[in-house]
């Protein structure tokens, strides 16, 4: 069997506090990840973190402009949310996103009809809940890890527990033989053509709705 792959993904950045700490841990472990940006969080300072992520081999993907409930939006509003984020990503990185993470993983058919990217969910560990400790986050990710998985984490402001958890998660997955890949690399290397209108948490299987 070939080496198992896993895609660490980080939502709700960029910022100048947590994003660089996540990048430090990835770099120390020769690992890459995928950052799903909220475009309204991009400032001249946080854009530097995005450039650093790209320089480290990470990919930048789309997590909307304002992080609203897009399943309650009109087609026009949905398109505007995605377009605004894509434009900022292209301006910073020169690369068009290929993947979209729906805010709150709230999805409906209008969204599928109006967003051309592959929809990503991911295996989470409730790392957006402040009371879930770093140890619990690490335990959950490590207990659920499997080949082809997309791990859902957050580099949002103040999320130090996830930084602490990553200090356990990344070296341990490495020890277990995992190769860290971006979402785009995951699909390419698995030889899987993403199906539009489906939601992925693992490259080898789609789910209807969480
Ligand atoms: Zn989010």
PDB file of C-alpha atoms and ligand atoms in Angstrom:
ATOM      1  CA  UNK A   1       0.000   0.000   0.000  1.00  0.00           C
ATOM      2  CA  UNK A   2       1.255   3.452  -0.832  1.00  0.00           C
ATOM      3  CA  UNK A   3       1.835   6.048   1.818  1.00  0.00           C
ATOM      4  CA  UNK A   4      -1.453   7.384   3.265  1.00  0.00           C
ATOM      5  CA  UNK A   5      -2.308  11.017   2.526  1.00  0.00           C
ATOM      6  CA  UNK A   6      -4.075  13.574   4.662  1.00  0.00           C
ATOM      7  CA  UNK A   7      -5.045  17.201   3.999  1.00  0.00           C
ATOM      8  CA  UNK A   8      -4.936  19.564   6.955  1.00  0.00           C
ATOM      9  CA  UNK A   9      -7.215  22.532   6.284  1.00  0.00           C
ATOM     10  CA  UNK A  10      -7.633  25.783   8.173  1.00  0.00           C
ATOM     11  CA  UNK A  11     -10.686  28.043   8.042  1.00  0.00           C
ATOM     12  CA  UNK A  12     -11.524  31.623   8.929  1.00  0.00           C
ATOM     13  CA  UNK A  13      -8.140  33.285   8.531  1.00  0.00           C
ATOM     14  CA  UNK A  14      -6.046  35.030   7.658  1.00  0.00           C
ATOM     15  CA  UNK A  15      -4.802  36.897  10.711  1.00  0.00           C
ATOM     16  CA  UNK A  16      -1.435  37.919  12.098  1.00  0.00           C
ATOM     17  CA  UNK A  17      -1.690  35.982  15.385  1.00  0.00           C
ATOM     18  CA  UNK A  18      -2.747  32.389  14.783  1.00  0.00           C
ATOM     19  CA  UNK A  19      -2.002  31.953  11.070  1.00  0.00           C
ATOM     20  CA  UNK A  20       1.783  32.472  11.493  1.00  0.00           C
ATOM     21  CA  UNK A  21       1.878  30.038  14.429  1.00  0.00           C
ATOM     22  CA  UNK A  22       0.147  27.389  12.327  1.00  0.00           C
ATOM     23  CA  UNK A  23       2.622  28.062   9.519  1.00  0.00           C
ATOM     24  CA  UNK A  24       5.527  27.673  11.960  1.00  0.00           C
ATOM     25  CA  UNK A  25       4.345  24.192  12.969  1.00  0.00           C
ATOM     26  CA  UNK A  26       3.776  23.125   9.369  1.00  0.00           C
ATOM     27  CA  UNK A  27       7.232  24.335   8.412  1.00  0.00           C
ATOM     28  CA  UNK A  28       8.965  22.605  11.326  1.00  0.00           C
ATOM     29  CA  UNK A  29       7.418  19.338  10.168  1.00  0.00           C
ATOM     30  CA  UNK A  30       7.885  19.790   6.405  1.00  0.00           C
ATOM     31  CA  UNK A  31       4.103  19.750   6.117  1.00  0.00           C
ATOM     32  CA  UNK A  32       1.680  21.722   3.970  1.00  0.00           C
ATOM     33  CA  UNK A  33      -1.939  22.667   4.512  1.00  0.00           C
ATOM     34  CA  UNK A  34      -4.825  24.421   2.808  1.00  0.00           C
ATOM     35  CA  UNK A  35      -6.166  27.743   4.062  1.00  0.00           C
ATOM     36  CA  UNK A  36      -9.805  28.637   3.369  1.00  0.00           C
ATOM     37  CA  UNK A  37      -9.950  32.412   3.686  1.00  0.00           C
ATOM     38  CA  UNK A  38     -12.732  34.737   4.731  1.00  0.00           C
ATOM     39  CA  UNK A  39     -12.016  37.624   2.373  1.00  0.00           C
ATOM     40  CA  UNK A  40     -13.129  40.311   4.811  1.00  0.00           C
ATOM     41  CA  UNK A  41     -10.293  39.205   7.124  1.00  0.00           C
ATOM     42  CA  UNK A  42      -7.683  40.131   4.537  1.00  0.00           C
ATOM     43  CA  UNK A  43      -5.698  43.232   5.446  1.00  0.00           C
ATOM     44  CA  UNK A  44      -2.292  44.358   4.161  1.00  0.00           C
ATOM     45  CA  UNK A  45      -0.770  42.688   7.249  1.00  0.00           C
ATOM     46  CA  UNK A  46      -2.717  39.421   7.081  1.00  0.00           C
ATOM     47  CA  UNK A  47      -2.119  39.232   3.318  1.00  0.00           C
ATOM     48  CA  UNK A  48       1.561  38.784   4.200  1.00  0.00           C
ATOM     49  CA  UNK A  49       0.602  35.562   6.019  1.00  0.00           C
ATOM     50  CA  UNK A  50      -1.156  34.379   2.873  1.00  0.00           C
ATOM     51  CA  UNK A  51       1.984  35.040   0.832  1.00  0.00           C
ATOM     52  CA  UNK A  52       4.024  33.166   3.415  1.00  0.00           C
ATOM     53  CA  UNK A  53       1.640  30.200   3.244  1.00  0.00           C
ATOM     54  CA  UNK A  54       2.010  30.049  -0.531  1.00  0.00           C
ATOM     55  CA  UNK A  55       5.798  30.297  -0.221  1.00  0.00           C
ATOM     56  CA  UNK A  56       5.675  27.266   2.111  1.00  0.00           C
ATOM     57  CA  UNK A  57       3.752  25.246  -0.461  1.00  0.00           C
ATOM     58  CA  UNK A  58       0.290  25.684   1.021  1.00  0.00           C
ATOM     59  CA  UNK A  59      -2.823  26.324  -1.081  1.00  0.00           C
ATOM     60  CA  UNK A  60      -5.332  29.128  -0.612  1.00  0.00           C
ATOM     61  CA  UNK A  61      -9.027  28.412  -1.138  1.00  0.00           C
ATOM     62  CA  UNK A  62     -12.398  30.161  -0.834  1.00  0.00           C
ATOM     63  CA  UNK A  63     -14.498  30.459   2.338  1.00  0.00           C
ATOM     64  CA  UNK A  64     -16.630  33.459   1.170  1.00  0.00           C
ATOM     65  CA  UNK A  65     -16.469  37.187   1.829  1.00  0.00           C
ATOM     66  CA  UNK A  66     -18.483  37.612   5.042  1.00  0.00           C
ATOM     67  CA  UNK A  67     -19.065  34.065   6.391  1.00  0.00           C
ATOM     68  CA  UNK A  68     -22.842  34.394   6.427  1.00  0.00           C
ATOM     69  CA  UNK A  69     -25.477  31.687   6.102  1.00  0.00           C
ATOM     70  CA  UNK A  70     -25.269  31.330   2.348  1.00  0.00           C
ATOM     71  CA  UNK A  71     -28.132  28.829   2.246  1.00  0.00           C
ATOM     72  CA  UNK A  72     -30.342  31.815   3.122  1.00  0.00           C
ATOM     73  CA  UNK A  73     -28.918  34.022   0.348  1.00  0.00           C
ATOM     74  CA  UNK A  74     -30.119  34.692  -3.189  1.00  0.00           C
ATOM     75  CA  UNK A  75     -28.176  33.410  -6.163  1.00  0.00           C
ATOM     76  CA  UNK A  76     -26.820  36.917  -6.757  1.00  0.00           C
ATOM     77  CA  UNK A  77     -25.669  37.261  -3.154  1.00  0.00           C
ATOM     78  CA  UNK A  78     -24.001  33.841  -3.262  1.00  0.00           C
ATOM     79  CA  UNK A  79     -22.123  34.700  -6.440  1.00  0.00           C
ATOM     80  CA  UNK A  80     -20.999  38.048  -5.020  1.00  0.00           C
ATOM     81  CA  UNK A  81     -19.694  36.381  -1.823  1.00  0.00           C
ATOM     82  CA  UNK A  82     -17.610  33.887  -3.756  1.00  0.00           C
ATOM     83  CA  UNK A  83     -16.413  36.308  -6.410  1.00  0.00           C
ATOM     84  CA  UNK A  84     -15.177  38.847  -3.862  1.00  0.00           C
ATOM     85  CA  UNK A  85     -13.123  36.184  -2.097  1.00  0.00           C
ATOM     86  CA  UNK A  86     -11.740  34.756  -5.320  1.00  0.00           C
ATOM     87  CA  UNK A  87     -10.690  38.196  -6.555  1.00  0.00           C
ATOM     88  CA  UNK A  88      -8.711  38.849  -3.398  1.00  0.00           C
ATOM     89  CA  UNK A  89      -7.081  35.416  -3.501  1.00  0.00           C
ATOM     90  CA  UNK A  90      -6.081  35.891  -7.133  1.00  0.00           C
ATOM     91  CA  UNK A  91      -4.755  39.383  -6.366  1.00  0.00           C
ATOM     92  CA  UNK A  92      -2.501  38.009  -3.623  1.00  0.00           C
ATOM     93  CA  UNK A  93      -1.502  34.617  -4.982  1.00  0.00           C
ATOM     94  CA  UNK A  94      -2.054  34.791  -8.732  1.00  0.00           C
ATOM     95  CA  UNK A  95      -3.885  31.469  -8.490  1.00  0.00           C
ATOM     96  CA  UNK A  96      -7.625  30.849  -8.786  1.00  0.00           C
ATOM     97  CA  UNK A  97      -9.140  28.745  -5.992  1.00  0.00           C
ATOM     98  CA  UNK A  98     -10.495  25.284  -6.842  1.00  0.00           C
ATOM     99  CA  UNK A  99     -12.288  24.490  -3.600  1.00  0.00           C
ATOM    100  CA  UNK A 100     -15.029  26.102  -1.546  1.00  0.00           C
ATOM    101  CA  UNK A 101     -15.878  25.504   2.093  1.00  0.00           C
ATOM    102  CA  UNK A 102     -19.426  26.586   2.872  1.00  0.00           C
ATOM    103  CA  UNK A 103     -19.587  28.742   6.021  1.00  0.00           C
ATOM    104  CA  UNK A 104     -21.148  26.681   8.845  1.00  0.00           C
ATOM    105  CA  UNK A 105     -21.207  23.811   6.289  1.00  0.00           C
ATOM    106  CA  UNK A 106     -24.651  25.161   5.374  1.00  0.00           C
ATOM    107  CA  UNK A 107     -25.346  24.005   1.810  1.00  0.00           C
ATOM    108  CA  UNK A 108     -28.298  24.068  -0.580  1.00  0.00           C
ATOM    109  CA  UNK A 109     -28.926  23.515  -4.269  1.00  0.00           C
ATOM    110  CA  UNK A 110     -28.775  27.240  -5.099  1.00  0.00           C
ATOM    111  CA  UNK A 111     -25.228  27.255  -3.757  1.00  0.00           C
ATOM    112  CA  UNK A 112     -24.225  24.254  -5.865  1.00  0.00           C
ATOM    113  CA  UNK A 113     -25.816  25.899  -8.901  1.00  0.00           C
ATOM    114  CA  UNK A 114     -23.898  29.150  -8.424  1.00  0.00           C
ATOM    115  CA  UNK A 115     -20.488  28.105  -7.111  1.00  0.00           C
ATOM    116  CA  UNK A 116     -18.242  26.304  -9.567  1.00  0.00           C
ATOM    117  CA  UNK A 117     -15.708  25.022  -7.044  1.00  0.00           C
ATOM    118  CA  UNK A 118     -15.560  21.629  -5.347  1.00  0.00           C
ATOM    119  CA  UNK A 119     -17.352  21.740  -1.985  1.00  0.00           C
ATOM    120  CA  UNK A 120     -15.301  20.614   1.002  1.00  0.00           C
ATOM    121  CA  UNK A 121     -16.602  19.692   4.443  1.00  0.00           C
ATOM    122  CA  UNK A 122     -13.908  17.808   6.366  1.00  0.00           C
ATOM    123  CA  UNK A 123     -13.544  15.855   9.580  1.00  0.00           C
ATOM    124  CA  UNK A 124     -13.753  18.327  12.435  1.00  0.00           C
ATOM    125  CA  UNK A 125     -12.909  18.150  16.126  1.00  0.00           C
ATOM    126  CA  UNK A 126     -15.112  21.040  17.323  1.00  0.00           C
ATOM    127  CA  UNK A 127     -12.059  23.274  17.416  1.00  0.00           C
ATOM    128  CA  UNK A 128     -14.323  26.318  17.117  1.00  0.00           C
ATOM    129  CA  UNK A 129     -15.657  25.593  20.631  1.00  0.00           C
ATOM    130  CA  UNK A 130     -13.437  27.403  23.164  1.00  0.00           C
ATOM    131  CA  UNK A 131     -14.087  24.831  25.902  1.00  0.00           C
ATOM    132  CA  UNK A 132     -12.733  21.926  23.827  1.00  0.00           C
ATOM    133  CA  UNK A 133      -9.167  21.637  25.097  1.00  0.00           C
ATOM    134  CA  UNK A 134      -6.046  21.261  22.981  1.00  0.00           C
ATOM    135  CA  UNK A 135      -5.685  17.674  24.248  1.00  0.00           C
ATOM    136  CA  UNK A 136      -9.253  16.787  23.234  1.00  0.00           C
ATOM    137  CA  UNK A 137      -8.751  18.324  19.796  1.00  0.00           C
ATOM    138  CA  UNK A 138      -5.589  16.327  19.225  1.00  0.00           C
ATOM    139  CA  UNK A 139      -7.162  13.097  20.515  1.00  0.00           C
ATOM    140  CA  UNK A 140     -10.186  13.466  18.240  1.00  0.00           C
ATOM    141  CA  UNK A 141      -8.182  14.217  15.116  1.00  0.00           C
ATOM    142  CA  UNK A 142      -5.765  11.359  15.770  1.00  0.00           C
ATOM    143  CA  UNK A 143      -8.554   8.899  16.602  1.00  0.00           C
ATOM    144  CA  UNK A 144     -10.404   9.685  13.346  1.00  0.00           C
ATOM    145  CA  UNK A 145      -7.461  10.086  10.975  1.00  0.00           C
ATOM    146  CA  UNK A 146      -7.646   7.964   7.819  1.00  0.00           C
ATOM    147  CA  UNK A 147      -6.154   7.847   4.359  1.00  0.00           C
ATOM    148  CA  UNK A 148      -7.598  10.449   2.012  1.00  0.00           C
ATOM    149  CA  UNK A 149      -9.122  12.536   4.763  1.00  0.00           C
ATOM    150  CA  UNK A 150      -9.592  16.279   4.862  1.00  0.00           C
ATOM    151  CA  UNK A 151      -9.154  17.511   8.439  1.00  0.00           C
ATOM    152  CA  UNK A 152     -11.167  20.617   9.322  1.00  0.00           C
ATOM    153  CA  UNK A 153      -9.393  23.024  11.683  1.00  0.00           C
ATOM    154  CA  UNK A 154      -9.545  26.782  12.294  1.00  0.00           C
ATOM    155  CA  UNK A 155      -6.754  29.360  12.337  1.00  0.00           C
ATOM    156  CA  UNK A 156      -9.238  31.970  13.491  1.00  0.00           C
ATOM    157  CA  UNK A 157      -8.161  34.731  15.863  1.00  0.00           C
ATOM    158  CA  UNK A 158      -7.542  33.563  19.485  1.00  0.00           C
ATOM    159  CA  UNK A 159      -7.661  29.868  18.626  1.00  0.00           C
ATOM    160  CA  UNK A 160      -4.510  28.953  20.568  1.00  0.00           C
ATOM    161  CA  UNK A 161      -5.915  25.547  21.532  1.00  0.00           C
ATOM    162  CA  UNK A 162      -5.671  24.479  17.914  1.00  0.00           C
ATOM    163  CA  UNK A 163      -2.083  25.719  17.693  1.00  0.00           C
ATOM    164  CA  UNK A 164      -1.282  23.625  20.782  1.00  0.00           C
ATOM    165  CA  UNK A 165      -3.158  20.619  19.382  1.00  0.00           C
ATOM    166  CA  UNK A 166      -1.207  20.848  16.112  1.00  0.00           C
ATOM    167  CA  UNK A 167       2.040  20.424  18.039  1.00  0.00           C
ATOM    168  CA  UNK A 168       0.793  16.914  18.804  1.00  0.00           C
ATOM    169  CA  UNK A 169      -1.232  16.198  15.663  1.00  0.00           C
ATOM    170  CA  UNK A 170       1.352  16.967  12.981  1.00  0.00           C
ATOM    171  CA  UNK A 171       4.336  15.024  14.397  1.00  0.00           C
ATOM    172  CA  UNK A 172       2.103  12.087  15.357  1.00  0.00           C
ATOM    173  CA  UNK A 173       0.503  11.785  11.905  1.00  0.00           C
ATOM    174  CA  UNK A 174       3.971  12.023  10.407  1.00  0.00           C
ATOM    175  CA  UNK A 175       5.119   9.222  12.705  1.00  0.00           C
ATOM    176  CA  UNK A 176       2.182   7.116  11.510  1.00  0.00           C
ATOM    177  CA  UNK A 177       3.440   7.510   7.957  1.00  0.00           C
ATOM    178  CA  UNK A 178       1.024  10.117   6.640  1.00  0.00           C
ATOM    179  CA  UNK A 179       2.046  12.418   3.836  1.00  0.00           C
ATOM    180  CA  UNK A 180       0.614  15.925   4.131  1.00  0.00           C
ATOM    181  CA  UNK A 181      -0.946  17.285   0.958  1.00  0.00           C
ATOM    182  CA  UNK A 182      -3.114  20.243  -0.030  1.00  0.00           C
ATOM    183  CA  UNK A 183      -6.710  19.653  -1.148  1.00  0.00           C
ATOM    184  CA  UNK A 184      -5.689  20.066  -4.781  1.00  0.00           C
ATOM    185  CA  UNK A 185      -2.814  17.591  -4.370  1.00  0.00           C
ATOM    186  CA  UNK A 186      -5.101  15.160  -2.562  1.00  0.00           C
ATOM    187  CA  UNK A 187      -7.503  14.887  -5.502  1.00  0.00           C
ATOM    188  CA  UNK A 188      -4.730  14.904  -8.095  1.00  0.00           C
ATOM    189  CA  UNK A 189      -2.663  12.228  -6.385  1.00  0.00           C
ATOM    190  CA  UNK A 190      -5.671  10.069  -5.569  1.00  0.00           C
ATOM    191  CA  UNK A 191      -6.611  10.270  -9.243  1.00  0.00           C
ATOM    192  CA  UNK A 192     -10.111  11.406  -8.266  1.00  0.00           C
ATOM    193  CA  UNK A 193     -12.040  13.886 -10.392  1.00  0.00           C
ATOM    194  CA  UNK A 194     -14.227  15.869  -7.994  1.00  0.00           C
ATOM    195  CA  UNK A 195     -17.970  15.522  -8.545  1.00  0.00           C
ATOM    196  CA  UNK A 196     -19.778  18.841  -8.484  1.00  0.00           C
ATOM    197  CA  UNK A 197     -22.850  18.936  -6.268  1.00  0.00           C
ATOM    198  CA  UNK A 198     -21.306  16.674  -3.659  1.00  0.00           C
ATOM    199  CA  UNK A 199     -19.570  17.470  -0.395  1.00  0.00           C
ATOM    200  CA  UNK A 200     -16.206  15.889   0.438  1.00  0.00           C
ATOM    201  CA  UNK A 201     -14.640  15.022   3.772  1.00  0.00           C
ATOM    202  CA  UNK A 202     -12.485  12.296   2.253  1.00  0.00           C
ATOM    203  CA  UNK A 203     -11.276  12.190  -1.319  1.00  0.00           C
ATOM    204  CA  UNK A 204     -12.484   8.612  -1.652  1.00  0.00           C
ATOM    205  CA  UNK A 205     -16.087   9.265  -0.618  1.00  0.00           C
ATOM    206  CA  UNK A 206     -18.723  11.981  -0.883  1.00  0.00           C
ATOM    207  CA  UNK A 207     -21.479  12.802   1.566  1.00  0.00           C
ATOM    208  CA  UNK A 208     -24.900  14.317   0.899  1.00  0.00           C
ATOM    209  CA  UNK A 209     -25.143  16.784   3.743  1.00  0.00           C
ATOM    210  CA  UNK A 210     -23.574  16.679   7.183  1.00  0.00           C
TER     211      UNK A 210
HETATM  212 ZN1  LIG B   1     -15.720  29.167   8.807  1.00  0.00          ZN
END
